[in-house]
Structure formats: structure tokens, C-alpha cells
Coordinates of C-alpha atoms and ligand atoms in Angstrom, one line a residue:
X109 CA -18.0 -6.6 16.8
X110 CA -16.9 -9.4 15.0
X111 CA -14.2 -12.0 14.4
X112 CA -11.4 -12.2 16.7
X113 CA -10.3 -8.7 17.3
X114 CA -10.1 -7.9 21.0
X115 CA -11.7 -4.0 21.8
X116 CA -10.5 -3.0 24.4
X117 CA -8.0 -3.8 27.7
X118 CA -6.1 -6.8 26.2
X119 CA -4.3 -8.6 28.3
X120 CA -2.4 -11.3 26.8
X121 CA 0.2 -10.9 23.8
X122 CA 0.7 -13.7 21.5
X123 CA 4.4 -13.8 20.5
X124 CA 5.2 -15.4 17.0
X125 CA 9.1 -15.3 16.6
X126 CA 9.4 -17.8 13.8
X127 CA 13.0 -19.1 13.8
X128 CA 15.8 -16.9 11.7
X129 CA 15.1 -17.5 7.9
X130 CA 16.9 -17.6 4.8
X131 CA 19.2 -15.0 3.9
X132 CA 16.8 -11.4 2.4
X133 CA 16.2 -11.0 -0.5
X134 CA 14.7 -8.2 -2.9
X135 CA 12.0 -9.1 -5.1
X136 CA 13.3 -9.6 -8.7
X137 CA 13.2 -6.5 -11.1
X138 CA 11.4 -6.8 -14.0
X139 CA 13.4 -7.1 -16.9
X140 CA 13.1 -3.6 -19.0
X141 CA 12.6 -4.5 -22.6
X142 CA 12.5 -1.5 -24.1
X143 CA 16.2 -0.2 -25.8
X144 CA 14.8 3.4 -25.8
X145 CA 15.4 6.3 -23.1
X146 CA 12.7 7.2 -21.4
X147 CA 10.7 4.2 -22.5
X148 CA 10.5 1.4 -19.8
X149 CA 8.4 -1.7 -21.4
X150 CA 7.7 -4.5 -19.1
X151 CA 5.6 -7.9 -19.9
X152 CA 2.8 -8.5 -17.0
X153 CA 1.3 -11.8 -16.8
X154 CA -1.3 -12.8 -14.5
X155 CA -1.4 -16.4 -13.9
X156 CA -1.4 -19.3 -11.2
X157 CA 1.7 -20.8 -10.4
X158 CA 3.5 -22.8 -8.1
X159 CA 5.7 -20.8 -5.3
X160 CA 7.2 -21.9 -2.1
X161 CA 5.2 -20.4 0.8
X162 CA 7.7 -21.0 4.2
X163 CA 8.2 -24.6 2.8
X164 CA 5.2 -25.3 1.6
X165 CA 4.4 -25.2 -2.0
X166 CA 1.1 -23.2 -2.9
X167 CA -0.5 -22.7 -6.0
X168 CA -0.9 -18.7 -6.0
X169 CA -2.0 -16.0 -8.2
X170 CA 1.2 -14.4 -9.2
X171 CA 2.2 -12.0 -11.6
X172 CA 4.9 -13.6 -14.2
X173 CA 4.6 -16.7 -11.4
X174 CA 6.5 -14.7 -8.6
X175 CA 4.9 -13.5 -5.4
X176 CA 5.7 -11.3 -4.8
X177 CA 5.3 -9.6 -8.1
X178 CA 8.3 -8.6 -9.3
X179 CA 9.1 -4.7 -8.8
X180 CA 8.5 -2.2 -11.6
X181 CA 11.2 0.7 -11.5
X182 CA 10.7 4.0 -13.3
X183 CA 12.0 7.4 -13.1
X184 CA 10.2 10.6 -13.6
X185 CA 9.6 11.8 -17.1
X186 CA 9.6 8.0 -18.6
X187 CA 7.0 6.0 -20.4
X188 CA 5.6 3.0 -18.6
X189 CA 5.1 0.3 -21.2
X190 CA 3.0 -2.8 -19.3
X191 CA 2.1 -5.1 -21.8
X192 CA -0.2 -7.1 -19.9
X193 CA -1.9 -10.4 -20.0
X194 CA -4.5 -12.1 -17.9
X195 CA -3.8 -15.6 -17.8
X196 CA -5.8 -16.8 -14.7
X197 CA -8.2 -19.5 -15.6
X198 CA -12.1 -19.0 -15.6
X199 CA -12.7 -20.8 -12.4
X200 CA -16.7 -19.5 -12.2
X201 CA -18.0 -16.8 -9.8
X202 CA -17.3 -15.4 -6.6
X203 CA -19.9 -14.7 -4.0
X204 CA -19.8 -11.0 -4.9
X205 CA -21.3 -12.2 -8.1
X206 CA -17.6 -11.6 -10.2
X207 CA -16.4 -14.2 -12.5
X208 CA -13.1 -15.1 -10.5
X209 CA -10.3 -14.6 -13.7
X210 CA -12.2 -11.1 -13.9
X211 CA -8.6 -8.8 -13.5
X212 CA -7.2 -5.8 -14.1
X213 CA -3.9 -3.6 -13.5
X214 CA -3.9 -0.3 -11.0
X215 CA -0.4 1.5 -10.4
X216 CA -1.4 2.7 -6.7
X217 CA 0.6 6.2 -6.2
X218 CA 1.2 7.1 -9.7
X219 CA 0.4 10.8 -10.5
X220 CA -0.9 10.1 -14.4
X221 CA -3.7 10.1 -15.9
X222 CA -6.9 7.8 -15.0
X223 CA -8.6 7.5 -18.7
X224 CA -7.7 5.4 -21.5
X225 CA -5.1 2.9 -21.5
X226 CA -3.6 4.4 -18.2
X227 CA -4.6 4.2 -14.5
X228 CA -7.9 3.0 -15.7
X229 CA -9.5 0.8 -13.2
X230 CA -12.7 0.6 -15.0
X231 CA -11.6 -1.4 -17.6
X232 CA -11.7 -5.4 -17.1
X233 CA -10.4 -8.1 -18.8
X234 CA -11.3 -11.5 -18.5
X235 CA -9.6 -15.0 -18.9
X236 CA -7.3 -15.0 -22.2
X237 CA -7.1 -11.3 -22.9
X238 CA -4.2 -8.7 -23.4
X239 CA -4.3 -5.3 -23.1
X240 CA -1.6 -2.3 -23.3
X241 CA -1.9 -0.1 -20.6
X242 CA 1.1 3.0 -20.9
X243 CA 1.3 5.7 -18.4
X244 CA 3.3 8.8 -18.8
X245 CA 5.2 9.8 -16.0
X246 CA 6.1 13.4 -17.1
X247 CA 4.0 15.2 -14.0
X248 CA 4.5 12.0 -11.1
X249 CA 7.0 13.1 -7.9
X250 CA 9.8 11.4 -8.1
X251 CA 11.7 9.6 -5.2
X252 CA 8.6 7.4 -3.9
X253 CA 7.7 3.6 -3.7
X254 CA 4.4 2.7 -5.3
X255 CA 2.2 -0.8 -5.3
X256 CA 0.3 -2.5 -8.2
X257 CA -2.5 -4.7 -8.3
X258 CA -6.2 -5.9 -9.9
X259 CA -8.8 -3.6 -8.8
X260 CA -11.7 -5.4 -10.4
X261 CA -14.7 -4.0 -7.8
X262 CA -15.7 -7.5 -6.2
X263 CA -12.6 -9.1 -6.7
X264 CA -9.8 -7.2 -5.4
X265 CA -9.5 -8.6 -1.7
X266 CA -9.5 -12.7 -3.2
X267 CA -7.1 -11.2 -5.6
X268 CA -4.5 -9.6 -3.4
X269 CA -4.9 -12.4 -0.9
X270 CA -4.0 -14.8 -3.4
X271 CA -0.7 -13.4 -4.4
X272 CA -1.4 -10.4 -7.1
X273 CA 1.1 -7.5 -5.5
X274 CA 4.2 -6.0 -6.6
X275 CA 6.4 -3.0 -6.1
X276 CA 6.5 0.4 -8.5
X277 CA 9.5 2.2 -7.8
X278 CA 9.9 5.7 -8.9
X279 CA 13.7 6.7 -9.0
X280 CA 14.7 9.8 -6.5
X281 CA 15.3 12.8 -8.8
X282 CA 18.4 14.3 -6.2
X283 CA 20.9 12.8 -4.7
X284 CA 20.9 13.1 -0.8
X285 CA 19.7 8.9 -0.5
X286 CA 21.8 7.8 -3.2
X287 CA 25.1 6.8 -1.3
X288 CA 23.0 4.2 0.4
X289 CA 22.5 0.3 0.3
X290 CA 18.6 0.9 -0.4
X291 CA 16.2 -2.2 -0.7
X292 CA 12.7 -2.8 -0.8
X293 CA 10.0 -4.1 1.8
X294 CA 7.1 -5.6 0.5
X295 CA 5.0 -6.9 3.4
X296 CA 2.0 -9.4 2.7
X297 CA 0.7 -12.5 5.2
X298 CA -1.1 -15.0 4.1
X299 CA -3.3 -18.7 5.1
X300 CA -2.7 -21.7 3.1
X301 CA -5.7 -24.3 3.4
X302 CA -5.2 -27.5 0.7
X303 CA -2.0 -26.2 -0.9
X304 CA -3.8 -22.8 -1.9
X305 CA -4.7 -19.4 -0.5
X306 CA -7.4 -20.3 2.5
X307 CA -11.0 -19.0 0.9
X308 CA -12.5 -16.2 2.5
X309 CA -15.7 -16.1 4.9
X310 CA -18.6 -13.4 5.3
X311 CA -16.7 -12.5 8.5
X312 CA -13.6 -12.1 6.6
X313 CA -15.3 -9.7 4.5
X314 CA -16.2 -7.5 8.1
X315 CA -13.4 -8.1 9.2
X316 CA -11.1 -7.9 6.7
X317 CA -8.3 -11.2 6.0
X318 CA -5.7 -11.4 8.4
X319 CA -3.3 -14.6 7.4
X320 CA -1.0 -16.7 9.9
X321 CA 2.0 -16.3 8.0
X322 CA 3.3 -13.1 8.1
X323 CA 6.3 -12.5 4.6
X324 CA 8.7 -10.3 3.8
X325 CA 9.0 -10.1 0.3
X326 CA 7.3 -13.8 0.7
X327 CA 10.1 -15.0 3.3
X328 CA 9.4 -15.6 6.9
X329 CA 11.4 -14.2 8.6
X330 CA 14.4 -13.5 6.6
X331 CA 18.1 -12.4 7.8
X332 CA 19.2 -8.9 6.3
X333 CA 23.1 -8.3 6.9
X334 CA 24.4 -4.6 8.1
X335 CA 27.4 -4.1 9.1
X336 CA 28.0 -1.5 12.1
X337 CA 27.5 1.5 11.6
X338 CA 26.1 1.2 8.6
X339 CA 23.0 3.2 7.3
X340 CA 20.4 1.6 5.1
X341 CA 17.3 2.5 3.4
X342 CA 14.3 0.7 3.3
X343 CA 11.8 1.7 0.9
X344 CA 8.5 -0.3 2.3
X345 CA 5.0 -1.2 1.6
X346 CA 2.4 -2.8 3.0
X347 CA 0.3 -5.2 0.8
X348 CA -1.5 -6.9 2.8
X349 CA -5.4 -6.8 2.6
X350 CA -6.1 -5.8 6.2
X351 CA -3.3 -6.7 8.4
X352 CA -1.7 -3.1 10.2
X353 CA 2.0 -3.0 11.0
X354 CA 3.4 -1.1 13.7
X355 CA 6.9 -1.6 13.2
X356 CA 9.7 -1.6 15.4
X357 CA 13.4 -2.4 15.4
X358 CA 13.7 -2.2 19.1
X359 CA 16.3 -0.1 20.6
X360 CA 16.8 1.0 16.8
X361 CA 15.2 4.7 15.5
X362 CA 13.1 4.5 12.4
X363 CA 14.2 7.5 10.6
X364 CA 11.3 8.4 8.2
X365 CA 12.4 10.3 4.9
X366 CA 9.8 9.8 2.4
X367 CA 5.8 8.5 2.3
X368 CA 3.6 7.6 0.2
X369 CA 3.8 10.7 -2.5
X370 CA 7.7 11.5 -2.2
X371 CA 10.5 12.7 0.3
X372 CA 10.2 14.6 2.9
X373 CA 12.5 17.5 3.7
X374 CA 15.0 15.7 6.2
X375 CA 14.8 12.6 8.4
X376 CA 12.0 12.4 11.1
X377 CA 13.0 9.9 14.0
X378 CA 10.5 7.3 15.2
X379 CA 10.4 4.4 17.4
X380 CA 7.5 3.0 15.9
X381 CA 6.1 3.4 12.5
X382 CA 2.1 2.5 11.9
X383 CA 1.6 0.8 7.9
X384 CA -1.8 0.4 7.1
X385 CA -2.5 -1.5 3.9
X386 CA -2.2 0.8 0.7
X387 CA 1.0 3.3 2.8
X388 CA 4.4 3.0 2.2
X389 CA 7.0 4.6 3.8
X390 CA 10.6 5.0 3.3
X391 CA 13.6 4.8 6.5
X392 CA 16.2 4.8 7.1
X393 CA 18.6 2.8 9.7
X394 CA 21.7 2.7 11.4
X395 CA 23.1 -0.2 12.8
X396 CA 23.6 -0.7 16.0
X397 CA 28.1 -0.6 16.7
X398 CA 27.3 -3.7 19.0
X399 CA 27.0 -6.8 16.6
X400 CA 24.2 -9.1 16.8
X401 CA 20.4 -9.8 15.5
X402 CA 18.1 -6.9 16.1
X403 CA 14.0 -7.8 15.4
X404 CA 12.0 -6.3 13.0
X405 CA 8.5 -6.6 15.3
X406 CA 5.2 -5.8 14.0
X407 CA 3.6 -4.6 18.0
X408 CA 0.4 -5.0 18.8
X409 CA -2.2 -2.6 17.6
X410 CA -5.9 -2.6 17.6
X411 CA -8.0 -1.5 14.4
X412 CA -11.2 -2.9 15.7
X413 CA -10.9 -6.1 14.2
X414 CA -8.5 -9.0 13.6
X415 CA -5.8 -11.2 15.3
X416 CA -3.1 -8.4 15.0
X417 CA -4.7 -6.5 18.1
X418 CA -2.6 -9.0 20.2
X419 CA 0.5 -9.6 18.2
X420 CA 3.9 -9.3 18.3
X421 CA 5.3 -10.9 15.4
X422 CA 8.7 -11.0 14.3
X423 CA 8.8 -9.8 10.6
X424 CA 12.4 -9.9 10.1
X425 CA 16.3 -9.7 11.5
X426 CA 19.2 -7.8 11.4
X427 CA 22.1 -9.5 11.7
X428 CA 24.8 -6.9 12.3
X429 CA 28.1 -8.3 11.6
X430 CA 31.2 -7.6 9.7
X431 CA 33.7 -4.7 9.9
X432 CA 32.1 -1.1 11.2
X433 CA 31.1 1.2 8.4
X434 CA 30.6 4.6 10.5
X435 CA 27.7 6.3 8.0
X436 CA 26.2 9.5 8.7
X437 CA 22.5 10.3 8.6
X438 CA 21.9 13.1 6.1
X439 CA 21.0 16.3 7.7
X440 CA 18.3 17.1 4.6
X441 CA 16.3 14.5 2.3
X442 CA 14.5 17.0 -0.4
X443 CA 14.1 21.0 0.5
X444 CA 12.0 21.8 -1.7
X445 CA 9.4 19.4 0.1
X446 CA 7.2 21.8 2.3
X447 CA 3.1 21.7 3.7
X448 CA 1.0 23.9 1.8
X449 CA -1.6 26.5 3.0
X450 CA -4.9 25.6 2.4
X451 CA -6.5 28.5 0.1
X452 CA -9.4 30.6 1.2
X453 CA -11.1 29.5 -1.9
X454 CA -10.9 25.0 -1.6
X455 CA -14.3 23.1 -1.9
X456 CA -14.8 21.4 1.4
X457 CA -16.7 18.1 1.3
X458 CA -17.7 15.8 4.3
X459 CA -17.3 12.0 3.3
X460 CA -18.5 9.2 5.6
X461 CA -17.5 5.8 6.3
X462 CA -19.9 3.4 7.3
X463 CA -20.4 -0.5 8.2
X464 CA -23.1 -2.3 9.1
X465 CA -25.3 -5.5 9.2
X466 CA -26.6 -6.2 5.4
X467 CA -29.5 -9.0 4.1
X468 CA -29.0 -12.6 5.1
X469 CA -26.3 -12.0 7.6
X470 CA -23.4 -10.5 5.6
X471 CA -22.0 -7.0 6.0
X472 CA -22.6 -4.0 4.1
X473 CA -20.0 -0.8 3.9
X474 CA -20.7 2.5 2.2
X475 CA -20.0 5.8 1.5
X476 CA -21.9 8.9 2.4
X477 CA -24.9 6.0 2.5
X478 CA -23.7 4.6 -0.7
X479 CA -22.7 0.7 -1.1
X480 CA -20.5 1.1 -4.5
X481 CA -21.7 -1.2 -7.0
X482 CA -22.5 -1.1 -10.9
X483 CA -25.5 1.2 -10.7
X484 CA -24.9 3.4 -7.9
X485 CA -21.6 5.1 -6.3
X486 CA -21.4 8.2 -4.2
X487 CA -19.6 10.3 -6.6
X488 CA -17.6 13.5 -5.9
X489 CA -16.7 15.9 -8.9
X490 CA -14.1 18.0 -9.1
X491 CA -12.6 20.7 -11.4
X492 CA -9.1 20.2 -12.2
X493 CA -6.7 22.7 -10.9
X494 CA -8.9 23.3 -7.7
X495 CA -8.2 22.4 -4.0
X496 CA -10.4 20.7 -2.0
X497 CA -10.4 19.7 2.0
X498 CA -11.9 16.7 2.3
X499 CA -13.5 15.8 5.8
X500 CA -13.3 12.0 6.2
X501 CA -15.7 10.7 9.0
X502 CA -15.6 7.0 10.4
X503 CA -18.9 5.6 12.1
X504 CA -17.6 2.7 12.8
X505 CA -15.8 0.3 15.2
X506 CA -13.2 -0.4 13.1
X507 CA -10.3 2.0 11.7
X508 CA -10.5 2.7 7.9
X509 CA -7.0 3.6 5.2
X510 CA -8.8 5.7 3.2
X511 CA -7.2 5.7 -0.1
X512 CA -7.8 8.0 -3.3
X513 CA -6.5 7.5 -7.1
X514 CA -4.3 9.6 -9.1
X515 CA -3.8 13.1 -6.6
X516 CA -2.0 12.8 -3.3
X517 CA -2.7 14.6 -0.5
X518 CA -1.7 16.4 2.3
X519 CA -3.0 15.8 6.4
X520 CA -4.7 18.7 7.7
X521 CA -5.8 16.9 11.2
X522 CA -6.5 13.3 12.5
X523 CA -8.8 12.5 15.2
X524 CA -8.3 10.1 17.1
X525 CA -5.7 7.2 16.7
X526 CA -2.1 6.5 17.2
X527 CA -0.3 9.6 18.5
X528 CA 3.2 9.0 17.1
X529 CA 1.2 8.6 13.6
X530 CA -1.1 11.6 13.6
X531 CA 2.0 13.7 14.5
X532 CA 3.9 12.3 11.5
X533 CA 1.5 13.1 9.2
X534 CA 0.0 16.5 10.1
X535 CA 3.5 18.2 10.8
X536 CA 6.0 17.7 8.5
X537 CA 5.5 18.0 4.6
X538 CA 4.5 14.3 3.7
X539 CA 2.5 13.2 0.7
X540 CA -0.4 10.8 1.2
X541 CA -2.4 8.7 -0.9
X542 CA -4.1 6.3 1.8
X543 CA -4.7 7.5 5.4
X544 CA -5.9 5.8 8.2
X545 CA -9.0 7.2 9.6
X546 CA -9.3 5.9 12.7
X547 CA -12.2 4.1 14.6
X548 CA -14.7 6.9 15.2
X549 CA -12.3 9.4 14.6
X550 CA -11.5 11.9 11.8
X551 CA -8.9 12.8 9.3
X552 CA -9.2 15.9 7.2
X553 CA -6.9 16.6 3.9
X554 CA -6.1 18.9 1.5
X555 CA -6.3 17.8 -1.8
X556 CA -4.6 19.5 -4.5
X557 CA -7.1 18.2 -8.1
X558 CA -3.9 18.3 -10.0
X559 CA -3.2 17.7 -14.2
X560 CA -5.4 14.9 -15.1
X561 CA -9.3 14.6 -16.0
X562 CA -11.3 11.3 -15.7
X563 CA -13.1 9.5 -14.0
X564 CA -11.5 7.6 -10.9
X565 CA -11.7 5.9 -7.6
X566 CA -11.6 6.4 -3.7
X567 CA -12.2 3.6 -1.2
X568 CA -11.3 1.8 1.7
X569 CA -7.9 0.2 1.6
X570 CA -8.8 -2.9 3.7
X571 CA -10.4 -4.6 0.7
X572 CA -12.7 -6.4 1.8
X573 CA -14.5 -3.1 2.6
X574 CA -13.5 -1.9 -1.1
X575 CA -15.7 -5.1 -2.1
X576 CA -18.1 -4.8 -0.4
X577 CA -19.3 -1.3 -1.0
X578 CA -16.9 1.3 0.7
X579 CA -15.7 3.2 -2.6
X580 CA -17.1 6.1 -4.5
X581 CA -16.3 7.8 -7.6
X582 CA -14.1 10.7 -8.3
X583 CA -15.1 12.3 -12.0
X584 CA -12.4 15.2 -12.6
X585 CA -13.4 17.7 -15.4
Ligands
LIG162 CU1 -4.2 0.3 -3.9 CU2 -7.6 1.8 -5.4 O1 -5.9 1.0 -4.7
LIG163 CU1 -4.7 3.1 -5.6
LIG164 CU1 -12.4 -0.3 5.8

């Protein structure tokens, strides 16, 4: 194996509890421009700019120069306006062979359509250009946190790294969350080397990045006030390029009430939560009645590669203070969420994840056999208004989130893996877009083919991988 990760029977934690931080912050909002109902119209510009990394200043690739990016927030039935610009400067190619301002815009976990000027992540635009994208959200599931970023095959992983990440909320369509204090989680590390985001290796591109500095809506460490009692939702996503969180807030539960695709039916208490690049999930917590600062830990856990196998990192801390605010925990989320049957008649297709040693040293991934790439991708087709179970097999060392465009699905079965998270997402009614398949394990979905034709993507949400060949193509007639 290679890079740093440690296998098997670690011994030794590292501890990085980085000293209490500035006060928590949400990222900004993006300022709706649009005086119409139902129209939300939003400038996107991608550019370098100067931010303050931890008290250092970096020059990072931001989105309208804040990392990161600020958040997007929709409701069901609207029309997402992004007029969007690509201002990064043509700084030659990378070593997959991409000119580096090469960029484009995905709305991970949007249910709309994948052609045209909408979740199109086959269009590219370099240096200089504009470019409308709109996206109807007439058919998405309310009530979910989403994540946008490039998706330029070749250059999404330097991309990411380097700042481009921001949050897409889609409003709750009841009311059961609304009484609240909600905020979001957007959870990205990073490496600065010379005042900019460290360049990536060969064994980076195995591996997938892992940085040293580990941000919370791009603070380390920051202090987020509760009072006792109190309930609060967090609404959280990972977008970091490889790095897994298994978070904990100690003697705190994790109360999990929606995922990736929407909310679930009530609250499912956790003491740990697994977050693989590409998931989101949404908690909620009460505060402790004793006052005092609580941890939010990423533990150790070992995907078969990276530093993170021997972690414990503080992420964040409660500081509960103030008067008591005795809030309940709602007894139901959404009732109408429930897990669905899988037909008699679904298609049932075998996809399989692979690594290995490519030419000259460097690593290859693939699909079914497949390394994605201009002129070749496994490619699955599908008829629209179909389900289909989709057996996802990983023969490698390493676990894989296995991530797919436009349709959520549900978990059949996991093999293999974290218990608490296979039991999460195979019994209640959660909607997935990225799963982890774990290290020679298997995960197995039902996929409703739902509303929208085109031509679309699944890969590997560690993107290195997604670089480097571990994506196919999904063509919906
Ligand atoms: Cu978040 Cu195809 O990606
Ligand atoms: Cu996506
Ligand atoms: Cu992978």
C-alpha cells in the first residue's frame, strides 16, 4: 500500500487539539439577485484570491474570493439562476494533461436535469469565459444540504483542494426542524506550501490528499455557543477530497434526521457518524445541562490509505454557556419518508472498483476494467422510469464513496465496513448519492432512474481516483 496509511493493528494515536478558535461562523449566503418568486439568481465567479488560512494568508481558488464558497439556498419548485464566470488564470497544464483554468460548475445532490445548461458536467470553460447554467428544481426533494464544485475530468481533485467548494441548501418543505437554531458544516483540510495550496504528488493521486489543517467552514477550530438544553441542527458536509470523518461529540448523541437526498422519518441516535467526501448528513444536538466546552472529534478510522487512520483531531467546540433553554427532540422528522421494495422487474448490474500500478510508476483506477478518459468510459444505460440494483464491488485496499449524478438512491446491503454506518444506511429510509464501499467489501443499491434523460456521471468521490480513471458514464434515455 502506499503513502502513510497504517493497515492494520495501529497502535499509536496522534492527537491534534489545536487551541479554541475564533468564534463559528456560517459561510456567507450568496446574495439572491433575482426580485422574482421562484427565481433565485446568483453571480459565481471563479477566481484566485487572497484568504486567511489559520493566520496565514494563502492565495486560493475561491468562488467570489471566499473559501469556502459561499452557500447557495433554494427551495423546491424554484429556478436556480448561476450566472457563472471562470476567472482563474491560464497557468499551463496539469500532469493529467488538463490546462489548469480548465473549470466547470456541478450541483452535487440536485435531482434536475443533466443536459443543456443544467447539471452538465461535460461542458468546460476555459480562462475568461461565462456561461449560464439554470436548473429547475420542480422534481428535487426538499429538506437536504447539497455541495458544488468543478468537475472538469483531470482537474477536479487540484481544484477542490485548492479552495473550489461551497454549500447548496435546499429549504425543508414541512416544518418539524424549523423551530431550530440550524447552521451549516462545511468540512475541508487543507496544506499550504509557499503561501498556496501544497501541489499534489503521484502518491497523492493513490492515495488520495489528506491536508494538515483540518477547517470548519475554513476556521480551525472554531467556538460554537449553545446554551443548555438547547437543541441545534447542523446541516453538514464533507468537502474534502479524501479525508473521512468519524465524528463524535463525546458524551453527546448525534441525532441523524436527514442525508444526503432528504429527511428521514424521525431522529436516529448515534455516537459516531462516518462522512466520506461527497455525504452530508444532517443532526441534530442537545446540549449538555452541565456548561462547558464539548469537542467535536474527527476518531480515527482507516480507509486504506492516509494520515487520518491514526487521528484524533479536534474539529470544533461547543461552548455551552448561558441560561438553560430545555428543547425537546422531535418525535418525527418527515413521515412520508419510507424504504422502498425493490421490484421484481429492476435491471441488476455488477460495477467494479479497481486500483492498480499504471506506466512509469503512477496509479491507474477504473471501472468494470475501464480508466475514464476522453475516448473510452464504462458506460451504463438506462431507461428513464426503470429501477435498477446496482452491485458495487471494491478490489481494492482502499475504501471507495461511490458517488452517482442526478438520481439518489437507496442502500440495499454493505459488506464490510463500519458497523454503526452500514446500519444507518440499510435500515431506516435515507436517501444516498455517495456511499462508501468499503475496502474489499460491497454495497448494493436500488436506484430509482427517475424524470430526467442525458447523459451523466458516476465515480469515485475521493478525486484523485475520479482523475485518474474511476468514473463511468450514465446515458438515460
Ligand atoms: Cu460531488 Cu460527480 O460529484
Ligand atoms: Cu455529484
Ligand atoms: Cu476511490
Amino acid at each position: 500500500m502506499m503513502g502513510g496509511g497504517c493497515m492494520m493493528g495501529c497502535t499509536s494515536t496522534t492527537v491534534i487539539d489545536p487551541p479554541r478558535g475564533a468564534a463559528f461562523a456560517d459561510p456567507p449566503t450568496l446574495p439572491n439577485l433575482s426580485m422574482t418568486s421562484g427565481v433565485v439568481e446568483v453571480n459565481l465567479e471563479a477566481k484566485i484570491a487572497p484568504v486567511n488560512v489559520n493566520g496565514t494568508t494563502a492565495n486560493l481558488q475561491t468562488y467570489n474570493g471566499f473559501f469556502p464558497g459561499p452557500t447557495i439556498k433554494v427551495k423546491k419548485g424554484d429556478i436556480l439562476k448561476v450566472h457563472f464566470k471562470n476567472s482563474l488564470p491560464y497557468t499551463g497544464v496539469n500532469d493529467m494533461g488538463m490546462p489548469r483554468d480548465m473549470t466547470n460548475l456541478h450541483t452535487h445532490g440536485l435531482h434536475v436535469s443533466p443536459a443543456g445548461n443544467a447539471d452538465n458536467v461535460l461542458v468546460h470553460f476555459p480562462s475568461g469565459e461565462t456561461f449560464d447554467y439554470e436548473y429547475d428544481l420542480s422534481l428535487h426533494r426538499g429538506g437536504n444540504l447539497n455541495f458544488y464544485h468543478p468537475h472538469v475530468h483531470g482537474n477536479v481533485a487540484e481544484q477542490v483542494w485548492a479552495g473550489q467548494a461551497g454549500a447548496l441548501e435546499v429549504a425543508d418543505e414541512g416544518t418539524a426542524l424549523s423551530g431550530y437554531e440550524t447552521h451549516i458544516l462545511v468540512l475541508k483540510d487543507i496544506t499550504l506550501s509557499g503561501g498556496a495550496p501544497e501541489a499534489h504528488t503521484s502518491a497523492d493521486f493513490m492515495n488520495g490528499k489528506e491536508g494538515d489543517t483540518m477547517l470548519v467552514n475554513g476556521q480551525v477550530n472554531p467556538v460554537l455557543a449553545m446554551r443548555p438544553g438547547q437543541v441545534q441542527r447542523w446541516k453538514i458536509v464533507n468537502a474534502s477530497n479524501a479525508r473521512f470523518y468519524k465524528l463524535s461529540l463525546g458524551s453527546h448523541s448525534l441525532r441523524v434526521v436527514g442525508t444526503d437526498g432528504g429527511l428521514l422519518d424521525k431522529p436516529y441516535t448515534q455516537s459516531t457518524v462516518l462522512l466520506s467526501p461527497g455525504e452530508r448528513v444532517d443532526v441534530l444536538v442537545k446540549a449538555s445541562s452541565t456548561k462547558g466546552y464539548y469537542k467535536l472529534q474527527a476518531l480515527p478510522y482507516n480507509r486504506g490509505a492516509g494520515d487520518s487512520a491514526n487521528q484524533q483531531i479536534t474539529l470544533m467546540t461547543v461552548n455551552v454557556t448561558g441560561s438553560s433553554l430545555s428543547q425537546n427532540l422531535p418525535a418525527m422528522v418527515d413521515p412520508s419518508a419510507t424504504r422502498l421494495n425493490v421490484p421484481a422487474n429492476a435491471v441488476t448490474r455488477q460495477i467494479t472498483l479497481s486500483m492498480g500500478m499504471g506506466m512509469m510508476g503512477g496509479g491507474s483506477a477504473s471501472i468494470n476494467g475501464i480508466a475514464f478518459s476522453d475516448t473510452e468510459a464504462y458506460t451504463i444505460v438506462s431507461g428513464r422510469e426503470t429501477y435498477e440494483v446496482w452491485e458495487i464491488y471494491n478490489h481494492s485496499m482502499m475504501d471507495h464513496p461511490f458517488h452517482q449524478h442526478v438520481n439518489p438512491a437507496q442502500v440495499i446491503s454493505i459488506s464490510g465496513g463500519d458497523s454503526a454506518y452500514k446500519s444507518l444506511y440499510t435500515t431506516t429510509p435515507a436517501w444516498k448519492d455517495t456511499v462508501i464501499v468499503p475496502a474489499m467489501g460491497s454495497v448494493k443499491l436500488l436506484v430509482p432512474v427517475k424524470d430526467y434523460g442525458g447523459t451523466t456521471v458516476f465515480h469515485c468521490h475521493i478525486l484523485e481516483h475520479e482523475d485518474m480513471g474511476m468514473m463511468g458514464l450514465w446515458d438515460i434515455l
